[in-house]
PDB file of C-alpha atoms and ligand atoms in Angstrom:
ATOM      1  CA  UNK A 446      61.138  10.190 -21.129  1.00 60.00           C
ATOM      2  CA  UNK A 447      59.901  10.620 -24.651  1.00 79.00           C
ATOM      3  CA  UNK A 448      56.493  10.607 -25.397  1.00 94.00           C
ATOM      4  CA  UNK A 449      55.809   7.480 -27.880  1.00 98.00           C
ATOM      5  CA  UNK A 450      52.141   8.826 -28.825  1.00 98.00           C
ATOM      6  CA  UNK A 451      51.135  12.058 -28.913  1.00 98.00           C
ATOM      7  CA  UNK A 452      47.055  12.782 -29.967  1.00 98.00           C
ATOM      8  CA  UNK A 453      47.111  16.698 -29.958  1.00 98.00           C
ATOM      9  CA  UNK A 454      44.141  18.402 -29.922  1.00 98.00           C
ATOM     10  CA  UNK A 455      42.062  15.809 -32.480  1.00 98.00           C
ATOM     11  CA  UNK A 456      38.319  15.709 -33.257  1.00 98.00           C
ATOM     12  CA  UNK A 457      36.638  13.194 -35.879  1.00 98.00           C
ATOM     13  CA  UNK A 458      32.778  14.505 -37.601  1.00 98.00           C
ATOM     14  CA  UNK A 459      31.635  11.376 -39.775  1.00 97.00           C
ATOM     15  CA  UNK A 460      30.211  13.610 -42.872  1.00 95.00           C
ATOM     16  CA  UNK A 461      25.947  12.481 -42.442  1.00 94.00           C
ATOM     17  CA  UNK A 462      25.021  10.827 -45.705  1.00 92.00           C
ATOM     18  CA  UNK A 463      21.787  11.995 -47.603  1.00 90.00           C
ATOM     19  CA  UNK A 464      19.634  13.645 -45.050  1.00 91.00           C
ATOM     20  CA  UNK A 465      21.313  12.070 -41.804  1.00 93.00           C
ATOM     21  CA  UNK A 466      23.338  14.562 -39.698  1.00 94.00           C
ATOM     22  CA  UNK A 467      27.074  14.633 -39.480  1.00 96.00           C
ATOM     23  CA  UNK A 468      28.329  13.070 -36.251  1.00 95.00           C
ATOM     24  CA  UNK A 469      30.709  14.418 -34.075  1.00 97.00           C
ATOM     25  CA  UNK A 470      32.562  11.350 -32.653  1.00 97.00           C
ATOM     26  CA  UNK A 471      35.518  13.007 -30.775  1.00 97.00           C
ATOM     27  CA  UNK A 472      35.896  15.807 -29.571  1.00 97.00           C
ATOM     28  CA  UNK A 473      39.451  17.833 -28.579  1.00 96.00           C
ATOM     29  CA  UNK A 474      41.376  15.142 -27.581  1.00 98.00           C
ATOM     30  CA  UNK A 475      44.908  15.508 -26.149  1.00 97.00           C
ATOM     31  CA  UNK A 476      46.668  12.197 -24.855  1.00 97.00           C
ATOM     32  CA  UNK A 477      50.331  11.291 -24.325  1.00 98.00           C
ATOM     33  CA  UNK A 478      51.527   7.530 -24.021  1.00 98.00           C
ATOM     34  CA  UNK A 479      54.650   7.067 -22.511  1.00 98.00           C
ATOM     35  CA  UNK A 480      56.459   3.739 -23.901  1.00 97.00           C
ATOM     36  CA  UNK A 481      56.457   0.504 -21.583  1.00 97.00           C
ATOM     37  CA  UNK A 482      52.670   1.921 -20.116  1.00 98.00           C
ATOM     38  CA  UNK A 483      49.687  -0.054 -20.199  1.00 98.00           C
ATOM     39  CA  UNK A 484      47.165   2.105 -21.277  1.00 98.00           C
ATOM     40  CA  UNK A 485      43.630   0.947 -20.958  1.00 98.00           C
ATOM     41  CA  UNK A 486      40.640   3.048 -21.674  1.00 98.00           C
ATOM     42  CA  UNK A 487      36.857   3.158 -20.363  1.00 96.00           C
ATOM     43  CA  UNK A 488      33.753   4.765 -21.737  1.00 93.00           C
ATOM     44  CA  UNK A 489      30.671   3.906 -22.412  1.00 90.00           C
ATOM     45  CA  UNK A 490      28.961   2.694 -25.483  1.00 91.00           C
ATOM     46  CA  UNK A 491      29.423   4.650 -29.027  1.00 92.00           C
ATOM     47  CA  UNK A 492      31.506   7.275 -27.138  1.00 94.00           C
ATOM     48  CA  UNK A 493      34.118   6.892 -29.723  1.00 96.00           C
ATOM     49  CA  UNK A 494      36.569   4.266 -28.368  1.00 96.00           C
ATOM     50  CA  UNK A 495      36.930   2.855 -31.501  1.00 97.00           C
ATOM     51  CA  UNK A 496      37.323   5.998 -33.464  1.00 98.00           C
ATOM     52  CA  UNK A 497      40.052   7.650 -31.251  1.00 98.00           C
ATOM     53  CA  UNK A 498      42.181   3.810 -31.535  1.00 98.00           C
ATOM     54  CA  UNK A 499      41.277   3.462 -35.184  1.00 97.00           C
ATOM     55  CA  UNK A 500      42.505   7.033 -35.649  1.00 98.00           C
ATOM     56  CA  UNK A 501      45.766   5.885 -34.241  1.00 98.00           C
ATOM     57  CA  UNK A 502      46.447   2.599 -35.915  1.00 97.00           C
ATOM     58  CA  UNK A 503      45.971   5.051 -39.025  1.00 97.00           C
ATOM     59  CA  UNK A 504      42.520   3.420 -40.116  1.00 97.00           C
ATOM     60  CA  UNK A 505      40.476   6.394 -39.769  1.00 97.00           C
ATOM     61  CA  UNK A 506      42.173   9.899 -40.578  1.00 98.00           C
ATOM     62  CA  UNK A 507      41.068  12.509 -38.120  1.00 98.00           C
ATOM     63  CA  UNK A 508      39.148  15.891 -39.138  1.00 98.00           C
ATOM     64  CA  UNK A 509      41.333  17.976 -37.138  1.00 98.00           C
ATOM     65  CA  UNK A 510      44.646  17.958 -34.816  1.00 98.00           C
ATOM     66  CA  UNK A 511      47.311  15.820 -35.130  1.00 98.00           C
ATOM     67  CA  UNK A 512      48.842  12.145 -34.167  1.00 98.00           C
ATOM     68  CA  UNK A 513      52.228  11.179 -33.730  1.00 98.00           C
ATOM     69  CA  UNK A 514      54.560   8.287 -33.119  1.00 97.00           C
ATOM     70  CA  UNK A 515      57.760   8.536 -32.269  1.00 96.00           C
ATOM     71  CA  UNK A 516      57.546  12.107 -33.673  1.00 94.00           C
ATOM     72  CA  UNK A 517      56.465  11.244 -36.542  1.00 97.00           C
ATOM     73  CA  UNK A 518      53.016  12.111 -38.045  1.00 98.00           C
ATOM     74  CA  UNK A 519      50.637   9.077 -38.214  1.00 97.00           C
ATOM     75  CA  UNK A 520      49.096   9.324 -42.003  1.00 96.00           C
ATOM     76  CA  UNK A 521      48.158   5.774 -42.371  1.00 96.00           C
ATOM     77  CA  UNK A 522      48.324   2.012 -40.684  1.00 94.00           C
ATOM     78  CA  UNK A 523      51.957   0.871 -40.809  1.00 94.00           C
ATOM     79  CA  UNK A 524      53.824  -2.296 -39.355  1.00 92.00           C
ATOM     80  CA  UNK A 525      55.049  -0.234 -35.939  1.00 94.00           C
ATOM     81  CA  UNK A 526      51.491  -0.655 -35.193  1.00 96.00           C
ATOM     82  CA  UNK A 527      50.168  -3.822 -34.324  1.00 96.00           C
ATOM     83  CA  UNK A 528      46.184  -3.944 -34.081  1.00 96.00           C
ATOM     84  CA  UNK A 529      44.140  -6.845 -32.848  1.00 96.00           C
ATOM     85  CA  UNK A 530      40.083  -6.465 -32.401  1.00 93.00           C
ATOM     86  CA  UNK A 531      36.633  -8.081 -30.697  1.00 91.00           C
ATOM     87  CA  UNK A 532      36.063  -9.852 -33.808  1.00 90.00           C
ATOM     88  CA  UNK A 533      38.129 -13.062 -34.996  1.00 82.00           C
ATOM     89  CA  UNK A 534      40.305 -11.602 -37.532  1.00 90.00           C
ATOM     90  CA  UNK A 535      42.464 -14.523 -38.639  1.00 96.00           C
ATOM     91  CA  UNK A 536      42.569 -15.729 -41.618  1.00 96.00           C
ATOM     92  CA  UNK A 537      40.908 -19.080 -42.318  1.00 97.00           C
ATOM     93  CA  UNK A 538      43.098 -20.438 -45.093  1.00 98.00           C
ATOM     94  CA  UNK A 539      46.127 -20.417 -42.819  1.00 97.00           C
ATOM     95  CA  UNK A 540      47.464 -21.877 -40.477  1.00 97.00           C
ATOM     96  CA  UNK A 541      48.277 -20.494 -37.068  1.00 97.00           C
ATOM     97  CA  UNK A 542      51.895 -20.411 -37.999  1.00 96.00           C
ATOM     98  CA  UNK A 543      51.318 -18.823 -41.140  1.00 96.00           C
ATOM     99  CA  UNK A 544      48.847 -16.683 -39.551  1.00 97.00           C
ATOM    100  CA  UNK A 545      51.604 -15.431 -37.089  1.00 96.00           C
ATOM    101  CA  UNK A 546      54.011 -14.883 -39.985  1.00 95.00           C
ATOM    102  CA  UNK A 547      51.406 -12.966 -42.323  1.00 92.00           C
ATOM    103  CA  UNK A 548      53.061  -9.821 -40.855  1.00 89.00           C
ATOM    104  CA  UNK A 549      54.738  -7.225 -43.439  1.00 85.00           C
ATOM    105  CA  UNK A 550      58.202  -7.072 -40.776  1.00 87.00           C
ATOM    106  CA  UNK A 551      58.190 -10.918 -40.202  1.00 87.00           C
ATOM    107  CA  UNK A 552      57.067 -11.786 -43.945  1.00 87.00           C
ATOM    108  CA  UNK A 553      60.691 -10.548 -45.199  1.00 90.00           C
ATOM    109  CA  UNK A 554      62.643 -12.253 -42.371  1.00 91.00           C
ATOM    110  CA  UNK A 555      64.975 -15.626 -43.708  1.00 93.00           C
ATOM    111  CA  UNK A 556      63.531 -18.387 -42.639  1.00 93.00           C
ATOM    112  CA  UNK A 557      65.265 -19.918 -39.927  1.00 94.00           C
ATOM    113  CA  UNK A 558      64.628 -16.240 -37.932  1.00 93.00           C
ATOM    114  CA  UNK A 559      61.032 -16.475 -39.043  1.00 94.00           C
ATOM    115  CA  UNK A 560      60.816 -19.469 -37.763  1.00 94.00           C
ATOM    116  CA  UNK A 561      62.672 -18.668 -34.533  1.00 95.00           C
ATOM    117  CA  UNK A 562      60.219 -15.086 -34.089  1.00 94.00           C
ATOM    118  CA  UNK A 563      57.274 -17.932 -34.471  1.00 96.00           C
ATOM    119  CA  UNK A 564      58.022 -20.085 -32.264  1.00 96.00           C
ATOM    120  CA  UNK A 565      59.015 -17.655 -29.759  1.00 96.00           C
ATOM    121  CA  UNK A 566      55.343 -16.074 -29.845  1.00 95.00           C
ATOM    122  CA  UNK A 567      53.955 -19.148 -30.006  1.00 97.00           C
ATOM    123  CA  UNK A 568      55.397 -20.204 -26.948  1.00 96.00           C
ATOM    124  CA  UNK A 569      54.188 -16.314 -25.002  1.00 94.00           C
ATOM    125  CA  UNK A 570      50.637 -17.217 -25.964  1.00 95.00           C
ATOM    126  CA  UNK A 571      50.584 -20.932 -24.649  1.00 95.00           C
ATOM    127  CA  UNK A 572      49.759 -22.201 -27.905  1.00 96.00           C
ATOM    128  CA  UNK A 573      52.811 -24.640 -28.501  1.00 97.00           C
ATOM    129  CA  UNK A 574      51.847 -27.876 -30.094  1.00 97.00           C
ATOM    130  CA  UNK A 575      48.888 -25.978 -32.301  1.00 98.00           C
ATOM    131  CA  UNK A 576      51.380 -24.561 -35.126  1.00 97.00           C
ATOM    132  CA  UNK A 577      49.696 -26.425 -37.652  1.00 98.00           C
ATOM    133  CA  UNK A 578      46.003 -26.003 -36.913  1.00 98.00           C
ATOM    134  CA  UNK A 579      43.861 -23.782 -38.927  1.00 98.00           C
ATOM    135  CA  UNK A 580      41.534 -21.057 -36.872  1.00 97.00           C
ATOM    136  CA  UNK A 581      38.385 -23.002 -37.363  1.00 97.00           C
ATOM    137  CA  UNK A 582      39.861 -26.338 -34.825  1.00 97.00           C
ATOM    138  CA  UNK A 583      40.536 -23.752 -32.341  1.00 97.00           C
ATOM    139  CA  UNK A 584      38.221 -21.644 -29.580  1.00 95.00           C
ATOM    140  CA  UNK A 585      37.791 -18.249 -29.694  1.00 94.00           C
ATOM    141  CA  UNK A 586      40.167 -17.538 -26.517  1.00 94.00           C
ATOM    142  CA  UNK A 587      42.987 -19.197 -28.845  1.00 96.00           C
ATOM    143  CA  UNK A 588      42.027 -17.320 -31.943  1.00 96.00           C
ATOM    144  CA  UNK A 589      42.607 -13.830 -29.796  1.00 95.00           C
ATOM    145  CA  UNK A 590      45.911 -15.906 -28.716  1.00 96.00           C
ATOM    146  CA  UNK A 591      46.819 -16.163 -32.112  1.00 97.00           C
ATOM    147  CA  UNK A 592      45.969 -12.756 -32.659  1.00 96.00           C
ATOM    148  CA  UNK A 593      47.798 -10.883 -30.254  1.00 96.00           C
ATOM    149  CA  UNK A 594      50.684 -13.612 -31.281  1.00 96.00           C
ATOM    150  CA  UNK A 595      50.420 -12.590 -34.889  1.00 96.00           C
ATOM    151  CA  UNK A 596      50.880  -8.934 -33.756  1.00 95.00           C
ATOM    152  CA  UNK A 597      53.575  -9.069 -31.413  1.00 95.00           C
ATOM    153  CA  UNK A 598      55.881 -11.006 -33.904  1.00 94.00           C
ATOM    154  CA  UNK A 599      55.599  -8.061 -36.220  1.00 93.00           C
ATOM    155  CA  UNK A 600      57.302  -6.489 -33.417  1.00 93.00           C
ATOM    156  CA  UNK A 601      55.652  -3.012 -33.177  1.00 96.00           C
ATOM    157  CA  UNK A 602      56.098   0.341 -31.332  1.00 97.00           C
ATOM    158  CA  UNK A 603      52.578  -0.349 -29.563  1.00 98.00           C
ATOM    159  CA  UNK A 604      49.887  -2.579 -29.794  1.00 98.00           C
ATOM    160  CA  UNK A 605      46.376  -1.522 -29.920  1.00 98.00           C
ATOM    161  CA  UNK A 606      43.704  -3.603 -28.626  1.00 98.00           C
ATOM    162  CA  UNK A 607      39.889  -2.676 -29.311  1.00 98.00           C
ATOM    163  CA  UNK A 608      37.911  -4.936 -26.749  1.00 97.00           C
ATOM    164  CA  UNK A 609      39.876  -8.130 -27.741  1.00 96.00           C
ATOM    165  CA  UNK A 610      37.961 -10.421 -25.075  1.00 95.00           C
ATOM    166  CA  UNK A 611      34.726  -8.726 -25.418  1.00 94.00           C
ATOM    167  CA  UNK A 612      33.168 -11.920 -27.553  1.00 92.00           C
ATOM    168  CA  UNK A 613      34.578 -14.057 -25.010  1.00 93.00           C
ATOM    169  CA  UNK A 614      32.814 -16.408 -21.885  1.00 94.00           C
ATOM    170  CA  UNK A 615      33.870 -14.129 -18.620  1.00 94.00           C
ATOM    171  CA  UNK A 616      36.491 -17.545 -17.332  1.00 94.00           C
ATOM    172  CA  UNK A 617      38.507 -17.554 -20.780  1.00 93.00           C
ATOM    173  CA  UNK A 618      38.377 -13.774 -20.441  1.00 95.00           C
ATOM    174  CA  UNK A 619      40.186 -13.711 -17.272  1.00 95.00           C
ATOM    175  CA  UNK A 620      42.313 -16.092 -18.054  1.00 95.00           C
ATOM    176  CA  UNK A 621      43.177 -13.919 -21.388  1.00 95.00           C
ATOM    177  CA  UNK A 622      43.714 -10.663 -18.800  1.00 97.00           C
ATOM    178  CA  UNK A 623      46.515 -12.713 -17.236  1.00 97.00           C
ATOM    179  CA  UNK A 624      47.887 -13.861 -20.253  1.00 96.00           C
ATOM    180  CA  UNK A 625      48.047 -10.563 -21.956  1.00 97.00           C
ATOM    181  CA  UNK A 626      48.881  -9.348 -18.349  1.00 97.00           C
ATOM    182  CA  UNK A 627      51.928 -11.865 -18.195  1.00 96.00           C
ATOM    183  CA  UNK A 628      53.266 -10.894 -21.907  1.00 96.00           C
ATOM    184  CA  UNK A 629      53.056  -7.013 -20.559  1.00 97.00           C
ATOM    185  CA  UNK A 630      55.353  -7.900 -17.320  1.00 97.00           C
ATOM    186  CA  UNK A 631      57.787  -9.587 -19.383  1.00 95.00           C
ATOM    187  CA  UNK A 632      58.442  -7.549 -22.706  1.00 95.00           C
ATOM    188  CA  UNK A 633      56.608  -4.037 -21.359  1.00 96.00           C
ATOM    189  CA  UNK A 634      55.303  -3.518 -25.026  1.00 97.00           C
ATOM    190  CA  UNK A 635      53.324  -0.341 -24.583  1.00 98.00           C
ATOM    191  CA  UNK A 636      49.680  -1.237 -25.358  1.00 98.00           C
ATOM    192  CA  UNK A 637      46.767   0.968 -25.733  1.00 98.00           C
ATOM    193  CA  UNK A 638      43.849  -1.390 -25.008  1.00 98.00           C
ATOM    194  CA  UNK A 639      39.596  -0.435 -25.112  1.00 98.00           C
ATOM    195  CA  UNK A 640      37.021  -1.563 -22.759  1.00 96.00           C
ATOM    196  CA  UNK A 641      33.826  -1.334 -21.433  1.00 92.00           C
ATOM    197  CA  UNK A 642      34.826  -3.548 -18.302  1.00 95.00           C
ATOM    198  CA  UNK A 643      35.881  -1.834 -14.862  1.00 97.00           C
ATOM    199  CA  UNK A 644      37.548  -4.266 -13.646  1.00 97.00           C
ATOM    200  CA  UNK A 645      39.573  -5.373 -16.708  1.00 97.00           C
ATOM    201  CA  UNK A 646      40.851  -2.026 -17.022  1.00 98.00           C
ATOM    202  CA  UNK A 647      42.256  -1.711 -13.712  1.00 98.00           C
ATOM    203  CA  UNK A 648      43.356  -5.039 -13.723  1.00 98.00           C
ATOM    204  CA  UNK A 649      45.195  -4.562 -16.726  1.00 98.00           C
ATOM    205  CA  UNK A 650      46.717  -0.996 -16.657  1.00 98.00           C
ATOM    206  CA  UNK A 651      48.797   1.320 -15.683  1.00 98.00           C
ATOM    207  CA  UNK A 652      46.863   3.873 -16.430  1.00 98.00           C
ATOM    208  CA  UNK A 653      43.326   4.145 -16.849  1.00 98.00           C
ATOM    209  CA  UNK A 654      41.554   6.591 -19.086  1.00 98.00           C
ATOM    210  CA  UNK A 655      37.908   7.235 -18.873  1.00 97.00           C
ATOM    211  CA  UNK A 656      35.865   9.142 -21.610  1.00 97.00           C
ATOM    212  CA  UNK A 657      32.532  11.032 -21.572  1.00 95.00           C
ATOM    213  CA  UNK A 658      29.601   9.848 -23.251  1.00 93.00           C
ATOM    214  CA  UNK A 659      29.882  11.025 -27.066  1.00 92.00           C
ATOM    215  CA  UNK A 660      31.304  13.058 -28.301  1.00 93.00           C
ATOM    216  CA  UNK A 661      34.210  11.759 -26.444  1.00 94.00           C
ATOM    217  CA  UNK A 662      36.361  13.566 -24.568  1.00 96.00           C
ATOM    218  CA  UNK A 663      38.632  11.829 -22.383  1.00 97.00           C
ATOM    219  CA  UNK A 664      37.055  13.026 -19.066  1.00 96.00           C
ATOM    220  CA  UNK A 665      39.413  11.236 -15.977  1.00 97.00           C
ATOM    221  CA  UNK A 666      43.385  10.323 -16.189  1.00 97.00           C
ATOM    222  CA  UNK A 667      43.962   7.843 -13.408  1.00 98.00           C
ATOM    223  CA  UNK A 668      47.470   6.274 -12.695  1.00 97.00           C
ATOM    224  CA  UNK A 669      46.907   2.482 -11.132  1.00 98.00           C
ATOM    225  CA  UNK A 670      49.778   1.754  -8.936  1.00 96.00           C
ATOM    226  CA  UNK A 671      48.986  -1.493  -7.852  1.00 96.00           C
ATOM    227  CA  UNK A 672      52.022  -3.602  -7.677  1.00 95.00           C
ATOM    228  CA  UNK A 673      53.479  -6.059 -10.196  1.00 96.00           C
ATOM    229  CA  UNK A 674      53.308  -9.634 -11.200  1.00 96.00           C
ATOM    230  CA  UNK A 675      49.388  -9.022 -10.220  1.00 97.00           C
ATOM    231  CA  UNK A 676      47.324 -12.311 -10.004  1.00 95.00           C
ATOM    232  CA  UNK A 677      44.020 -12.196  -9.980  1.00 94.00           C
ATOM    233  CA  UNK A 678      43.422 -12.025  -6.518  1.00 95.00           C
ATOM    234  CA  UNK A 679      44.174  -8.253  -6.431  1.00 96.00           C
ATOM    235  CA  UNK A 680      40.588  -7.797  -7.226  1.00 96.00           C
ATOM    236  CA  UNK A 681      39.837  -8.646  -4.080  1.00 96.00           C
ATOM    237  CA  UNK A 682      41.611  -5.957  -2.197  1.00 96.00           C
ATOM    238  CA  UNK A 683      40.717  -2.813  -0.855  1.00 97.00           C
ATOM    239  CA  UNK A 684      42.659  -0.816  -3.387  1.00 96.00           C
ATOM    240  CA  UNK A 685      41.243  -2.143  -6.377  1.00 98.00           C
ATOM    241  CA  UNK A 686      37.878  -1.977  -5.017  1.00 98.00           C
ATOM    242  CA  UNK A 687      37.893   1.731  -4.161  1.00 97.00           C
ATOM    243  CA  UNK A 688      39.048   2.031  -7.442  1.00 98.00           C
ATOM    244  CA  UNK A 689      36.522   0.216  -8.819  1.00 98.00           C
ATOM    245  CA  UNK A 690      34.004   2.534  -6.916  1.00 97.00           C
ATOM    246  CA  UNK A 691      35.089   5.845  -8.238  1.00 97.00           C
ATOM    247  CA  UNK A 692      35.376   4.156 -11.886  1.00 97.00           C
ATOM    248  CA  UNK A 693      32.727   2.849 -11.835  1.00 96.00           C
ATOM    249  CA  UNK A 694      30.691   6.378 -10.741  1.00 95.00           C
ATOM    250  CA  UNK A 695      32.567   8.461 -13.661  1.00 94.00           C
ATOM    251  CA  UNK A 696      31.305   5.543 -16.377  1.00 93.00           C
ATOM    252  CA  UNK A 697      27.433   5.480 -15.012  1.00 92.00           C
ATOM    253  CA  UNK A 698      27.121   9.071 -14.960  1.00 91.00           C
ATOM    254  CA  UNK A 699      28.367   9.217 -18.283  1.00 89.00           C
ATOM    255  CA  UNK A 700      26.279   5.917 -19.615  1.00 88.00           C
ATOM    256  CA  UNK A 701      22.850   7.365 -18.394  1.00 89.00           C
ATOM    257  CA  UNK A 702      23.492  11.011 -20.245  1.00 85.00           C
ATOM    258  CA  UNK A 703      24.111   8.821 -23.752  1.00 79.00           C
ATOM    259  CA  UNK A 704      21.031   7.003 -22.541  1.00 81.00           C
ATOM    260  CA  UNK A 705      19.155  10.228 -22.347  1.00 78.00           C
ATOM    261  CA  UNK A 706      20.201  11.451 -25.269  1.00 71.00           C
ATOM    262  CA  UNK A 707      19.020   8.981 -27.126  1.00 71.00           C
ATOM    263  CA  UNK A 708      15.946   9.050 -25.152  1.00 70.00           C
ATOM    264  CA  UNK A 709      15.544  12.715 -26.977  1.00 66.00           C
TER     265      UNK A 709
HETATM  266  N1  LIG B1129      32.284   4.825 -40.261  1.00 93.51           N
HETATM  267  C1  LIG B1129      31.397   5.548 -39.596  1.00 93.51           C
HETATM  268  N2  LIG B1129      30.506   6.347 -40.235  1.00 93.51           N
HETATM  269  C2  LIG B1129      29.641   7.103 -39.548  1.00 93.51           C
HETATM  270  N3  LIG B1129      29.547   7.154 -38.211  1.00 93.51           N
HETATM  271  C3  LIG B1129      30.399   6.382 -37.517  1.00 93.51           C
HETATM  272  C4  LIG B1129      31.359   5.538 -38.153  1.00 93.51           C
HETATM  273  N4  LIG B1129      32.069   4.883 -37.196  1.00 93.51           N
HETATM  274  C5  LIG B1129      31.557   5.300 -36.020  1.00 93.51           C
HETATM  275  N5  LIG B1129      30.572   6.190 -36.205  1.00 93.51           N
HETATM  276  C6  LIG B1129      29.814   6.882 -35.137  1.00 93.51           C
HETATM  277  O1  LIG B1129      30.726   7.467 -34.237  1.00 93.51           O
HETATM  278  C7  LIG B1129      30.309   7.294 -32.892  1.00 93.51           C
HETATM  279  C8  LIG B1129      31.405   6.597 -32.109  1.00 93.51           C
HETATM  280  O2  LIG B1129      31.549   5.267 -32.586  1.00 93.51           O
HETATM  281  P1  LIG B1129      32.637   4.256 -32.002  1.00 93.51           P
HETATM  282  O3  LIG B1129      32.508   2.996 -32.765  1.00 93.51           O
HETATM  283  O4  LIG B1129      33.959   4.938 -32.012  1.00 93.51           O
HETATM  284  O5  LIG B1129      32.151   4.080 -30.499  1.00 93.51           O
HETATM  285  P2  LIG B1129      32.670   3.083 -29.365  1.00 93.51           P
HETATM  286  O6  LIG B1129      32.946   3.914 -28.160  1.00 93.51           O
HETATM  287  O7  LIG B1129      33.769   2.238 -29.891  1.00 93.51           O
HETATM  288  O8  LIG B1129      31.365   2.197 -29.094  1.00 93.51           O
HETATM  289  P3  LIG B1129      31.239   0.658 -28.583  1.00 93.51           P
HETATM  290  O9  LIG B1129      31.562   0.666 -27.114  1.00 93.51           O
HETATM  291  O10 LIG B1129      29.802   0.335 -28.817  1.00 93.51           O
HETATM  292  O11 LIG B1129      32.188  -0.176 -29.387  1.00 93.51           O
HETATM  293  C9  LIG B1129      28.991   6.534 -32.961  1.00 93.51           C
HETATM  294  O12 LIG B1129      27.933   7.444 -32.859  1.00 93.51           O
HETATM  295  C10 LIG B1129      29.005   5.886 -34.318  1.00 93.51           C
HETATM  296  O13 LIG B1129      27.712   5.749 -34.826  1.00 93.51           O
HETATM  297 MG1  LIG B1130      33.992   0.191 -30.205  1.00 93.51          MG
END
């Protein structure tokens, strides 16, 4: 099968302002995401997660390689790109059905289909009944609902998720890994999601990717074949908690050496 993304060979140096230094953020990174896979990667803090998935979604232009999508060079955001991140991004004047519908591909839609797309993502998020209510009635778990909502009805290629439960208390956030887990089993929308958390990333993927501590490489590529629907209860089994184990061991060894560094 055709690759969807392709990251060939791509580093990013933030030019150092004044006297600072310029930082080397990533370094040489090759990655290919196959559509329908549930990418999720690990690494530890200011390794670059955000760069690398910023670089994708076209925010941040890379100092050297390449990025494609469906072949075609990424040179900026675009609609085939849906993005959703830790911080609450709606927007406050709207309402969550206008919120949802904010999106370039579902803005130019007639109405009745608009409305139909809507609903229909309204529904996948569990937020039927709260069309009308504007971000600030709702909690934050329904605000990344209305998030991920917003950017699955602009129906793109892949959806790219920078810690989206990170801000959240840890029993909405696994309820929000079976959620997002659910929407993944029933439309396999390839999604490229970041994380600090172990267990969310096996959970979640179908691959997991971990990076080294900055500049980030990606240092481990490791298919998670645990079977489909999951529950939650899969943490609990051997499987996941060997895998847990060895992931857990390639992010600590790379967490002290940033912690060092700094130390320096
Ligand atoms: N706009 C910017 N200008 C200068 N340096 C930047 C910029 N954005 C990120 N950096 C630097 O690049 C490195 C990687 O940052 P990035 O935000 O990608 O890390 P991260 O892995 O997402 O970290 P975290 O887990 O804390 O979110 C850091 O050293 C950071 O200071
Ligand atoms: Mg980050």
């Amino acid at each position: 099968m055709d690759d969807l993304v392709e990251v060939k060979e791509v580093r990013k140096i933030f030019k150092g302002k004044g006297k600072s230094p310029d930082v080397l953020a990533v370094d040489t990174v090759n990655l290919k995401i196959k559509k329908n896979e549930f990418i999720t990667i690990l690494g530890p803090s200011g390794c670059g997660k955000s760069t690398l998935l910023r670089m994708i979604g076209g925010l941040e232009k890379q100092s050297e390689g390449i990025i494609y999508l469906a072949r075609n060079e990424i040179t900026g955001p675009s609609a085939n790109r849906g993005m959703v991140f830790q911080a609450y991004s709606l927007f406050p004047w709207l309402t969550v059905e206008e919120n949802i519908q904010f999106g370039s591909k579902i803005k130019k839609m007639e109405s009745a289909k608009k409305k139909a797309i809507t609903q229909q993502y309204i529904e996948l998020v569990g937020l039927k009944g709260f069309e009308q209510h504007y971000p600030k009635q709702l909690s934050g778990g329904m605000q990344q609902r209305v998030a991920i909502a917003r950017a699955l009805a602009n129906e793109p290629e892949i959806l790219l998720l920078d810690e989206p439960f990170g801000a959240l208390d840890s029993q909405t956030r696994l309820i929000m890994q079976e959620l997002l887990l659910t929407i993944w089993e029933k439309t396999h929308k390839t999604i490229l999601f970041i994380t600090h958390d172990v267990e969310e990333a096996i959970f979640l993927g179908t691959r997991v990717l971990t990076m080294t501590s900055r500049p980030g490489k990606i240092k481990a590529d490791i298919p998670i074949t645990l079977e489909h629907p999951r529950s939650y209860k899969i943490k609990t089994e051997h499987h996941f908690i060997d895998l847990k184990e060895q992931l857990t061991e390639l992010i600590r060894s790379e967490s002290l050496k940033s912690i060092e560094l700094q130390a320096q």
